[in-house]
Short mmCIF file of C-alpha atoms in Angstrom, two decimals:
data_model
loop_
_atom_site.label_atom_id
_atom_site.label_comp_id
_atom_site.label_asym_id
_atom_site.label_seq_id
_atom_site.Cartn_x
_atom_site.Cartn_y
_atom_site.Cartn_z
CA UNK S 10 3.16 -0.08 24.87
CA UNK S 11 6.93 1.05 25.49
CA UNK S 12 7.17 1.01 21.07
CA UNK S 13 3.88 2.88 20.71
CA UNK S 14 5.49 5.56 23.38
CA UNK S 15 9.05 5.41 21.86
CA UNK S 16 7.21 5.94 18.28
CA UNK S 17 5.14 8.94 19.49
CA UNK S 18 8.13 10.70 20.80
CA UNK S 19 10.12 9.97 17.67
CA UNK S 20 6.93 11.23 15.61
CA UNK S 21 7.35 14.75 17.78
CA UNK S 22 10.63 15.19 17.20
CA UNK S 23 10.18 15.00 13.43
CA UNK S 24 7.64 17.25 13.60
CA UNK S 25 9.94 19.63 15.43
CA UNK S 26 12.36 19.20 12.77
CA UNK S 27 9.57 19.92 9.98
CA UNK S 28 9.72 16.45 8.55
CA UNK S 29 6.28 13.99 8.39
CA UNK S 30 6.35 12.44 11.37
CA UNK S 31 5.18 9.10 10.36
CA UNK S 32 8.45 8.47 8.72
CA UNK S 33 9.94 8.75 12.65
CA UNK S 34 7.30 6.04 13.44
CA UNK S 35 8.21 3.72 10.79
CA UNK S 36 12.09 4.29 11.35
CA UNK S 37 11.45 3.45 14.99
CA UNK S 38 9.49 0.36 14.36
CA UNK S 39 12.46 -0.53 12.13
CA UNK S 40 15.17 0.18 14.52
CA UNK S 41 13.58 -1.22 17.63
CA UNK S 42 12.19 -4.03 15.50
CA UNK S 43 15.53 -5.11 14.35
CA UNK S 44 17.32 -4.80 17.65
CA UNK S 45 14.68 -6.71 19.62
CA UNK S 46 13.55 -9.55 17.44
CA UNK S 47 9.58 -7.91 17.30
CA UNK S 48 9.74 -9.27 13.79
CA UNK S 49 9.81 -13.02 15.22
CA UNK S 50 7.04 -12.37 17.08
CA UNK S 51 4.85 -11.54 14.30
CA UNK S 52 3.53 -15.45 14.26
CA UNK S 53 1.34 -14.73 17.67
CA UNK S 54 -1.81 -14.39 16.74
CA UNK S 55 -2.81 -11.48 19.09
CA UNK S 56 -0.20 -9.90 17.36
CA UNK S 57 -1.79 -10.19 13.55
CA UNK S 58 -5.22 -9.72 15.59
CA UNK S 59 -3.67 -5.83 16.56
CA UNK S 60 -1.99 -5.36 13.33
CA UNK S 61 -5.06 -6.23 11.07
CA UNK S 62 -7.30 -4.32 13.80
CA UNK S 63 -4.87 -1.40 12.89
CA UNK S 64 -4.76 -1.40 9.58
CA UNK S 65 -8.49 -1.22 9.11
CA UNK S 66 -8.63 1.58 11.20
CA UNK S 67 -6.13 3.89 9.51
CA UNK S 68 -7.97 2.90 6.28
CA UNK S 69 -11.16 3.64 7.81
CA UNK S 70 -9.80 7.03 8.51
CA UNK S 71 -8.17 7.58 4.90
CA UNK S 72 -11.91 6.96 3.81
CA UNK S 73 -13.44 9.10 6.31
CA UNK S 74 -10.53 12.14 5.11
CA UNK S 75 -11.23 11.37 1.00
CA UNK S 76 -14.27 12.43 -1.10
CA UNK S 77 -15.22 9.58 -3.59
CA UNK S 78 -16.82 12.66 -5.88
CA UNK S 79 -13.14 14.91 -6.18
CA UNK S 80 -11.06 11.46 -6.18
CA UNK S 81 -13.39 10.63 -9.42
CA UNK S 82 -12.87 14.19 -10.73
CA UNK S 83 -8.84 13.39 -10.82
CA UNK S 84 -8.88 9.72 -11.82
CA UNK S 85 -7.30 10.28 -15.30
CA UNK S 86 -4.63 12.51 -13.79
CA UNK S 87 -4.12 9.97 -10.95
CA UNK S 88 -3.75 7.21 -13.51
CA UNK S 89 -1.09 8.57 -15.36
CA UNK S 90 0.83 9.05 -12.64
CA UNK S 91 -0.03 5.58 -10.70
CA UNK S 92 0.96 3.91 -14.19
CA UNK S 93 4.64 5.84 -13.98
CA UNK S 94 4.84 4.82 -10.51
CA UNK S 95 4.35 0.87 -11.52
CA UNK S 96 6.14 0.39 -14.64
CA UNK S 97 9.48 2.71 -13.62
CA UNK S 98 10.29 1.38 -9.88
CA UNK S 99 9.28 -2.35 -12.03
CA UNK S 100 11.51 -1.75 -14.77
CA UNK S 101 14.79 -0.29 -12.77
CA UNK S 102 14.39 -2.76 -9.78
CA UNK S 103 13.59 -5.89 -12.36
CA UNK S 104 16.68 -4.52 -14.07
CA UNK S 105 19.27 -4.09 -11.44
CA UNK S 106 18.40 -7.56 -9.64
CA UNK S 107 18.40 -9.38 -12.85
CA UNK S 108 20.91 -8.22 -14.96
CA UNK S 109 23.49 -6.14 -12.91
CA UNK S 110 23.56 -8.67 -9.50
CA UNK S 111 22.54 -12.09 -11.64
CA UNK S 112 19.29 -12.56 -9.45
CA UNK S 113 17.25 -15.23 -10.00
CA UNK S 114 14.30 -14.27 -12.53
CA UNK S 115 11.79 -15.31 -10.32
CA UNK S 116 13.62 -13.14 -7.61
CA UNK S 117 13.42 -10.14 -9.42
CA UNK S 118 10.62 -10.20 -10.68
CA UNK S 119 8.73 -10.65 -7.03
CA UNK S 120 11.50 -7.66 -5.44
CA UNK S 121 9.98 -5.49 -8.28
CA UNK S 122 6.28 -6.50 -7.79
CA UNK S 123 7.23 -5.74 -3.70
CA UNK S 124 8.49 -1.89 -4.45
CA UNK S 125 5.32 -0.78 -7.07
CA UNK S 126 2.99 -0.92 -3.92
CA UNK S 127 2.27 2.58 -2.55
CA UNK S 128 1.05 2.92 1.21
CA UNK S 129 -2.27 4.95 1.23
CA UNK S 130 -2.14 5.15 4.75
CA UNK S 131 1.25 7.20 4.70
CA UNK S 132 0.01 9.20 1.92
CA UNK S 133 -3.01 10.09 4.11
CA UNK S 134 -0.57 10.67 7.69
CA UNK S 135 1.75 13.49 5.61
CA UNK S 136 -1.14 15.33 3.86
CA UNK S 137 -2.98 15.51 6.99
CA UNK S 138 -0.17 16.65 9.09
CA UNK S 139 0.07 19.65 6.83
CA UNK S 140 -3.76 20.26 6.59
CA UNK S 141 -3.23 19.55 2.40
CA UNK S 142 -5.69 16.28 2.27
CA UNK S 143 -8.51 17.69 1.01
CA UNK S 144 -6.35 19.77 -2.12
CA UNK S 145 -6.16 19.06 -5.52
CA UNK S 146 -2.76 17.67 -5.27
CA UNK S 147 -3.72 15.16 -2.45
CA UNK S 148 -6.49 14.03 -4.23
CA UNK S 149 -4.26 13.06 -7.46
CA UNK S 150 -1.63 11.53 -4.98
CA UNK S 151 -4.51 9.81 -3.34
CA UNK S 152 -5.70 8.08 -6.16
CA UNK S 153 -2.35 7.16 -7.74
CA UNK S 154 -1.66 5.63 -4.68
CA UNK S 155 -4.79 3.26 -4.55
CA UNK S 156 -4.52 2.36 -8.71
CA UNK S 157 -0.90 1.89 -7.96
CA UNK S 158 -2.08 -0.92 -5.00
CA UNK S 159 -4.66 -2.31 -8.02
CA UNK S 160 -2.58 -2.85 -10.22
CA UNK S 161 0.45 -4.24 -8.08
CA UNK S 162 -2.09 -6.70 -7.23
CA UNK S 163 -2.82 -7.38 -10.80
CA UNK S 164 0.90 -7.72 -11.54
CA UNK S 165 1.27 -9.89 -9.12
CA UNK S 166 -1.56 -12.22 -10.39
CA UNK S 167 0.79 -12.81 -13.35
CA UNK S 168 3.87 -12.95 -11.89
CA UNK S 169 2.98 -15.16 -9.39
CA UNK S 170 1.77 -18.62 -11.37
CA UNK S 171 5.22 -17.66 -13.71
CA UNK S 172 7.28 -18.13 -10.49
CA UNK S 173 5.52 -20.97 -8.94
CA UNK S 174 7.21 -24.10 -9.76
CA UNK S 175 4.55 -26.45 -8.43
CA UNK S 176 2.38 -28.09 -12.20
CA UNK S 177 4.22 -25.53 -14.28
CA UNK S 178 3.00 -22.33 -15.62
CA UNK S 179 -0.97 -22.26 -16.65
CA UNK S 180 -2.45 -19.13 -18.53
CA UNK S 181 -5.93 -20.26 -17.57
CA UNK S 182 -4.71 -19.61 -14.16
CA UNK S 183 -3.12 -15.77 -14.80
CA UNK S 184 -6.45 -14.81 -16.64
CA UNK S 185 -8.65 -16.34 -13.78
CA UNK S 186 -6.46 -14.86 -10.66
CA UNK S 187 -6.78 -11.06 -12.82
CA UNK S 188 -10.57 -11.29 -13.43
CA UNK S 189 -11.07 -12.55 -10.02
CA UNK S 190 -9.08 -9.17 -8.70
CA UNK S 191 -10.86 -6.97 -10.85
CA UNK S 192 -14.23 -8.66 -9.71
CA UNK S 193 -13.30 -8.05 -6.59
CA UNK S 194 -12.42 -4.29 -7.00
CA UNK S 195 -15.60 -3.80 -8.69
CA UNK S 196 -17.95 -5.58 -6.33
CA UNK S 197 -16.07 -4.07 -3.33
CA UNK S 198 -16.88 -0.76 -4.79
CA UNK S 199 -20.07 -0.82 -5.48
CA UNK S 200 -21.41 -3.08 -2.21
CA UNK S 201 -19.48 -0.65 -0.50
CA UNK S 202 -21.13 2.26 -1.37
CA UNK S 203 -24.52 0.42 -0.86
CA UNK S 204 -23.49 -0.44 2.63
CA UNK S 205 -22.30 3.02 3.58
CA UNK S 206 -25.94 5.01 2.66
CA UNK S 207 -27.20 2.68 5.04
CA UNK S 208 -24.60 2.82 7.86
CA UNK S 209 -24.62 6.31 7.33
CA UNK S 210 -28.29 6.45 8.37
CA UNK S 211 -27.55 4.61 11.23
CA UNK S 212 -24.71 6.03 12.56
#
């Protein structure tokens, strides 16, 4: 309770100061989280119960704020610039870990993976803060964000069996884990969209 508070006021004051104010939230939960230990506590599993309970709810509302028609309408555009945001952050993290501070391979290659992941709920927070989520801009942003999430997951399909040491490296393995993602993207898509003409109805 006293974090959520702290966070809140922290939020306002970036506001104030014309900056998102989910970035005062997340520097909060940093700060505090650091100085307190909170991060230790993240084994208690009423803990991950609130956290996963949260995270479907700001999702929930990044669905309820998107159109699936005008995100379709700028899926090329958003592609282009989802694809940018995976293989440049890749390629200059990979890089630096690797070659300039003689990381581990396996290392970098995971560190890279970690940065190509884009947060659609923050995207969603600063565009609705300044009343821009339902522009053409948003939209773009919106669905970069989301392919950039896909295909981190993809990546990390691959990546992962090439860093796991445990039976050696198996490409039967990488093709399965990637068609296994995609199936999933594609079923979740379209059983989703079943479900919600029905829901709708109901609700």
């Amino acid at each position: 309770i006293i974090l959520a508070l702290v966070s809140a006021v922290v939020g306002e004051l970036f506001v104030r100061l014309k900056q998102p104010n989910i970035v005062g939230i997340m520097l909060t939960a940093i700060i505090l989280g650091n100085i307190f230990g909170l991060f230790a506590w993240s084994a208690n599993p009423i803990l991950q119960f609130l956290t996963q309970i949260g995270a479907i709810v700001i999702l929930f509302y990044a669905g309820l704020e998107s159109d699936l028609g005008e995100l379709g309408e700028n899926f090329y555009s958003g592609l282009k610039v989802a694809v940018v945001g995976v293989i440049v952050p890749f390629a200059l993290v990979f890089s630096y870990l690797y070659w300039i501070s003689n990381t581990s391979w396996a290392v970098a290659l995971l560190s890279a993976n970690v940065l190509v992941a884009t947060s659609v709920a923050v995207t969603v927070a600063v565009f609705t803060q300044h009343n821009a989520q339902k522009s053409k801009i948003a939209n773009i942003i919106l669905v970069a964000a989301v392919i950039d999430d896909v295909l981190g997951m993809l990546l990390l399909g691959v990546i992962k069996p090439l860093t796991t040491q445990e039976g050696g490296y198996s490409p039967i393995t990488t093709v399965m884990q990637i068609v296994l993602a995609i199936g999933f993207i594609v079923f979740g898509v379209l059983l989703g969209r079943m479900a919600a003409r029905g829901l709708s109805t109901v609700f």
